[in-house]
């Protein structure tokens, strides 16, 4: 499991970076911060999720440092209520799309939009997933008990355009059939993995609504859930992008910006510095 340790100055730096970006984007853009804990918060021995290791306390501290106009999403409470379900992988550091869905419901509640019903969407399942923990440890017990990846296809569209790290434009899918792929790559079913820039046009929505997701890899499983809520959905993975975020928001008339990050990255100084550089 991934066990972060609190550093108040770094957590405060992340909150300031989000505040500064929100200010630069302007009052016509709603800014939402969604910081999620990882599985270590719920499934590790108590000493590894209390005190300086309490991810809940880290998230609460970060939110307390943000300006009042930032909408903050309590991912912790939603996940805590479902810890007996398959909301995190065992061999990988990410949440499952089911875990992401419970937090998506909370986001929709705060944005006053109707959440999609997962049962209304076609799904695909990919068995034998051996994620990042296995790739690092090559543990035999993990290999004998692999994960599976379940991915739900948006109703509005499964088409997506993305630009890779070389700037090459590619037509892809929100959810890709990764049957037959390397067992360590199955999480890449979601939005073609970590790409600098992605765009999804849901023509069936037709109301001009727009949202930008600024994410780490936790945003991969989360983003497909938003497709049915917006006509224009943009995704920036800040780790690989050099976009000027406020300029991008203005140029595309984006109404909502959602920062989706797990606390392990939000509590890292390099992340705050990178976000600050994108203004």
Coordinates of C-alpha atoms in Angstrom, one line a residue:
X1 CA 0.0 0.0 0.0
X2 CA 1.0 3.6 -0.6
X3 CA 1.4 5.4 2.8
X4 CA 1.9 9.2 2.6
X5 CA 3.2 11.4 5.4
X6 CA 1.8 14.8 6.1
X7 CA 3.9 18.0 5.4
X8 CA 1.8 21.1 6.2
X9 CA 3.9 23.4 4.1
X10 CA 3.6 21.3 1.0
X11 CA -0.1 20.7 1.5
X12 CA -0.6 24.4 1.9
X13 CA 1.4 25.0 -1.3
X14 CA -0.9 22.7 -3.3
X15 CA -4.0 24.6 -1.9
X16 CA -2.4 27.9 -2.9
X17 CA -1.6 26.6 -6.4
X18 CA -5.3 25.7 -6.9
X19 CA -6.4 29.0 -5.4
X20 CA -4.1 31.0 -7.7
X21 CA -5.3 29.1 -10.8
X22 CA -8.9 29.7 -9.8
X23 CA -8.2 33.4 -9.5
X24 CA -6.5 33.5 -12.9
X25 CA -9.3 31.6 -14.5
X26 CA -11.8 34.2 -13.3
X27 CA -15.2 34.3 -11.5
X28 CA -17.1 32.9 -14.5
X29 CA -15.4 29.5 -14.1
X30 CA -16.4 27.3 -11.2
X31 CA -13.4 25.6 -9.6
X32 CA -13.8 22.2 -7.9
X33 CA -11.1 20.4 -5.9
X34 CA -11.4 16.7 -5.5
X35 CA -8.6 15.1 -3.5
X36 CA -9.0 11.4 -2.9
X37 CA -7.3 9.1 -0.4
X38 CA -5.7 5.9 -1.6
X39 CA -6.3 2.4 -0.3
X40 CA -3.8 2.6 2.4
X41 CA -6.2 4.9 4.3
X42 CA -8.7 2.1 4.7
X43 CA -6.9 -1.2 4.6
X44 CA -3.6 -0.7 6.4
X45 CA -2.8 -1.2 10.1
X46 CA -4.1 1.7 12.2
X47 CA -0.6 3.2 12.7
X48 CA -0.3 3.7 9.0
X49 CA -3.5 5.7 8.6
X50 CA -3.5 7.8 11.8
X51 CA -1.4 10.7 13.1
X52 CA 1.0 12.0 10.4
X53 CA -0.3 9.2 8.1
X54 CA -4.0 10.2 8.3
X55 CA -5.0 11.0 4.7
X56 CA -8.3 12.3 5.9
X57 CA -6.5 14.9 8.1
X58 CA -4.3 15.8 5.1
X59 CA -7.2 16.3 2.8
X60 CA -9.2 18.3 5.5
X61 CA -6.1 20.5 6.1
X62 CA -5.7 21.1 2.3
X63 CA -9.3 22.1 1.9
X64 CA -9.2 24.4 4.9
X65 CA -6.4 26.3 3.2
X66 CA -8.4 26.9 0.1
X67 CA -10.4 30.0 -0.7
X68 CA -14.2 29.8 0.1
X69 CA -15.1 30.0 -3.6
X70 CA -13.4 26.7 -4.3
X71 CA -15.9 23.8 -4.2
X72 CA -14.4 20.9 -2.2
X73 CA -15.6 17.3 -2.6
X74 CA -15.5 15.0 0.4
X75 CA -14.2 11.8 -1.4
X76 CA -13.2 10.3 2.0
X77 CA -16.7 10.0 3.4
X78 CA -18.1 8.4 0.2
X79 CA -15.3 5.8 0.0
X80 CA -15.4 5.1 3.8
X81 CA -19.0 4.0 3.4
X82 CA -18.1 1.4 0.7
X83 CA -14.9 -0.1 2.0
X84 CA -16.4 -3.6 1.9
X85 CA -16.8 -3.3 -1.9
X86 CA -14.2 -3.5 -4.7
X87 CA -13.2 0.2 -4.7
X88 CA -9.4 -0.2 -4.8
X89 CA -7.2 -2.6 -6.6
X90 CA -5.0 -5.0 -4.6
X91 CA -2.0 -5.2 -7.0
X92 CA -2.2 -1.5 -8.1
X93 CA -2.2 1.9 -6.4
X94 CA -5.4 3.2 -8.2
X95 CA -9.0 3.1 -7.3
X96 CA -11.4 1.0 -9.4
X97 CA -14.1 2.7 -11.5
X98 CA -16.6 1.7 -8.9
X99 CA -14.6 3.6 -6.2
X100 CA -14.5 6.6 -8.6
X101 CA -18.2 6.3 -9.2
X102 CA -19.1 6.8 -5.6
X103 CA -17.1 10.0 -5.4
X104 CA -18.5 11.1 -8.8
X105 CA -22.0 10.9 -7.2
X106 CA -20.8 13.3 -4.5
X107 CA -19.4 15.7 -7.1
X108 CA -22.7 15.6 -9.0
X109 CA -24.6 16.4 -5.8
X110 CA -22.4 19.5 -5.2
X111 CA -22.6 20.6 -8.8
X112 CA -26.4 20.0 -8.8
X113 CA -26.3 17.8 -11.9
X114 CA -27.8 14.3 -12.3
X115 CA -25.3 11.4 -12.0
X116 CA -25.3 8.8 -14.6
X117 CA -26.7 5.4 -13.6
X118 CA -23.9 2.8 -14.1
X119 CA -26.6 0.2 -14.8
X120 CA -27.6 2.2 -17.9
X121 CA -24.1 1.9 -19.4
X122 CA -22.5 -1.0 -21.3
X123 CA -19.5 -2.4 -19.5
X124 CA -16.4 -4.4 -20.2
X125 CA -14.3 -6.5 -17.8
X126 CA -10.7 -7.4 -18.2
X127 CA -9.3 -10.1 -16.0
X128 CA -5.8 -10.8 -14.8
X129 CA -4.7 -7.3 -14.0
X130 CA -1.4 -7.1 -12.3
X131 CA -0.8 -3.4 -11.5
X132 CA 2.0 -1.2 -10.2
X133 CA 2.6 -2.9 -6.9
X134 CA 3.1 -6.2 -8.7
X135 CA 5.3 -4.7 -11.4
X136 CA 7.6 -3.4 -8.5
X137 CA 7.5 -6.5 -6.3
X138 CA 6.7 -9.5 -8.6
X139 CA 5.1 -11.0 -5.5
X140 CA 3.9 -14.6 -6.2
X141 CA 0.8 -14.2 -4.0
X142 CA -0.2 -11.2 -6.1
X143 CA 0.3 -13.2 -9.3
X144 CA -2.0 -15.9 -7.9
X145 CA -4.7 -13.3 -7.0
X146 CA -4.8 -10.8 -9.8
X147 CA -7.3 -7.9 -10.0
X148 CA -9.8 -7.3 -12.7
X149 CA -10.7 -4.0 -14.4
X150 CA -14.3 -3.1 -15.0
X151 CA -14.9 -0.2 -17.3
X152 CA -18.3 1.5 -18.1
X153 CA -18.8 3.0 -21.6
X154 CA -20.5 6.4 -21.7
X155 CA -23.9 6.5 -23.3
X156 CA -23.4 9.7 -25.2
X157 CA -20.2 8.8 -27.0
X158 CA -17.1 6.6 -26.7
X159 CA -15.1 8.7 -29.2
X160 CA -12.2 10.8 -28.1
X161 CA -9.4 12.9 -29.5
X162 CA -6.1 13.1 -27.7
X163 CA -2.6 14.6 -28.2
X164 CA 0.3 12.6 -27.0
X165 CA 3.6 13.7 -25.5
X166 CA 4.9 14.4 -29.0
X167 CA 1.9 16.5 -29.9
X168 CA 0.5 13.9 -32.3
X169 CA -3.3 14.0 -32.6
X170 CA -4.9 10.6 -32.4
X171 CA -8.5 9.4 -32.5
X172 CA -9.2 7.0 -29.7
X173 CA -11.9 5.9 -27.3
X174 CA -13.0 6.9 -23.8
X175 CA -13.0 3.2 -22.9
X176 CA -10.8 1.0 -25.1
X177 CA -11.1 -2.8 -25.4
X178 CA -7.7 -3.8 -23.9
X179 CA -8.3 -7.6 -24.2
X180 CA -5.1 -9.3 -25.0
X181 CA -2.9 -6.3 -23.8
X182 CA -0.1 -6.8 -21.3
X183 CA -1.7 -7.6 -17.9
X184 CA 0.1 -4.6 -16.4
X185 CA -1.5 -2.2 -18.8
X186 CA -5.2 -2.9 -18.4
X187 CA -5.9 0.3 -16.4
X188 CA -5.1 2.1 -19.7
X189 CA -8.6 1.1 -20.9
X190 CA -9.6 4.5 -19.4
X191 CA -9.1 7.5 -21.7
X192 CA -5.9 6.0 -23.3
X193 CA -4.0 6.3 -20.1
X194 CA -2.1 9.4 -19.1
X195 CA -2.1 11.9 -22.1
X196 CA -1.2 15.6 -21.9
X197 CA -4.5 16.7 -23.6
X198 CA -7.8 15.0 -24.4
X199 CA -11.1 16.2 -25.8
X200 CA -14.5 14.4 -25.8
X201 CA -17.4 15.9 -27.7
X202 CA -20.8 14.5 -26.6
X203 CA -23.0 15.8 -29.3
X204 CA -26.1 14.2 -27.8
X205 CA -25.9 16.6 -24.9
X206 CA -26.1 19.6 -27.2
X207 CA -26.4 22.3 -24.5
X208 CA -22.9 23.9 -24.7
X209 CA -22.0 22.7 -21.2
X210 CA -18.3 22.3 -20.6
X211 CA -15.8 20.9 -18.1
X212 CA -12.1 20.6 -17.8
X213 CA -10.5 17.8 -15.7
X214 CA -7.0 18.6 -14.4
X215 CA -5.8 15.2 -13.2
X216 CA -3.2 12.7 -12.2
X217 CA -3.8 9.0 -13.0
X218 CA -6.7 8.7 -10.6
X219 CA -8.6 10.9 -13.1
X220 CA -8.4 8.2 -15.8
X221 CA -11.1 6.0 -14.2
X222 CA -13.0 9.1 -13.1
X223 CA -13.2 11.1 -16.4
X224 CA -15.5 8.6 -18.4
X225 CA -18.2 9.1 -15.7
X226 CA -18.4 12.8 -16.6
X227 CA -18.9 12.3 -20.4
X228 CA -22.7 12.0 -20.2
X229 CA -23.0 15.2 -18.1
X230 CA -21.3 17.6 -20.5
X231 CA -21.2 18.4 -24.2
X232 CA -17.5 19.4 -24.1
X233 CA -15.2 17.6 -21.8
X234 CA -11.5 18.4 -21.8
X235 CA -8.7 16.6 -19.9
X236 CA -5.3 17.9 -19.0
X237 CA -2.7 15.7 -17.2
X238 CA -0.7 18.5 -15.7
X239 CA 2.3 16.2 -15.3
X240 CA 2.8 16.0 -19.1
X241 CA 1.3 19.2 -20.3
X242 CA 2.7 22.7 -20.9
X243 CA -0.7 24.4 -21.4
X244 CA -1.3 27.7 -19.8
X245 CA -4.5 26.6 -17.9
X246 CA -6.2 30.1 -17.5
X247 CA -5.6 30.8 -21.2
X248 CA -6.9 27.4 -22.2
X249 CA -10.1 27.9 -20.1
X250 CA -10.7 31.3 -21.7
X251 CA -10.0 30.2 -25.2
X252 CA -12.5 27.3 -24.9
X253 CA -15.1 29.0 -22.8
X254 CA -14.9 26.4 -20.1
X255 CA -17.5 26.7 -17.3
X256 CA -16.3 24.1 -14.8
X257 CA -12.7 23.0 -13.8
X258 CA -12.3 19.9 -11.7
X259 CA -8.9 19.1 -10.1
X260 CA -8.8 15.3 -9.5
X261 CA -5.7 14.3 -7.5
X262 CA -4.9 11.7 -4.9
X263 CA -3.3 12.9 -1.7
X264 CA 0.0 11.3 -2.3
X265 CA 0.6 13.6 -5.3
X266 CA -1.2 16.6 -3.8
X267 CA 1.2 16.3 -0.9
X268 CA 4.2 16.6 -3.1
X269 CA 6.0 19.9 -3.6
X270 CA 6.7 19.2 -7.3
X271 CA 3.0 19.0 -8.0
X272 CA 2.3 22.4 -6.5
X273 CA 5.3 23.8 -8.4
X274 CA 4.1 22.3 -11.7
X275 CA 0.5 23.7 -11.3
X276 CA 1.9 27.1 -10.4
X277 CA 4.0 27.1 -13.6
X278 CA 0.9 26.6 -15.7
X279 CA -0.3 30.1 -15.3

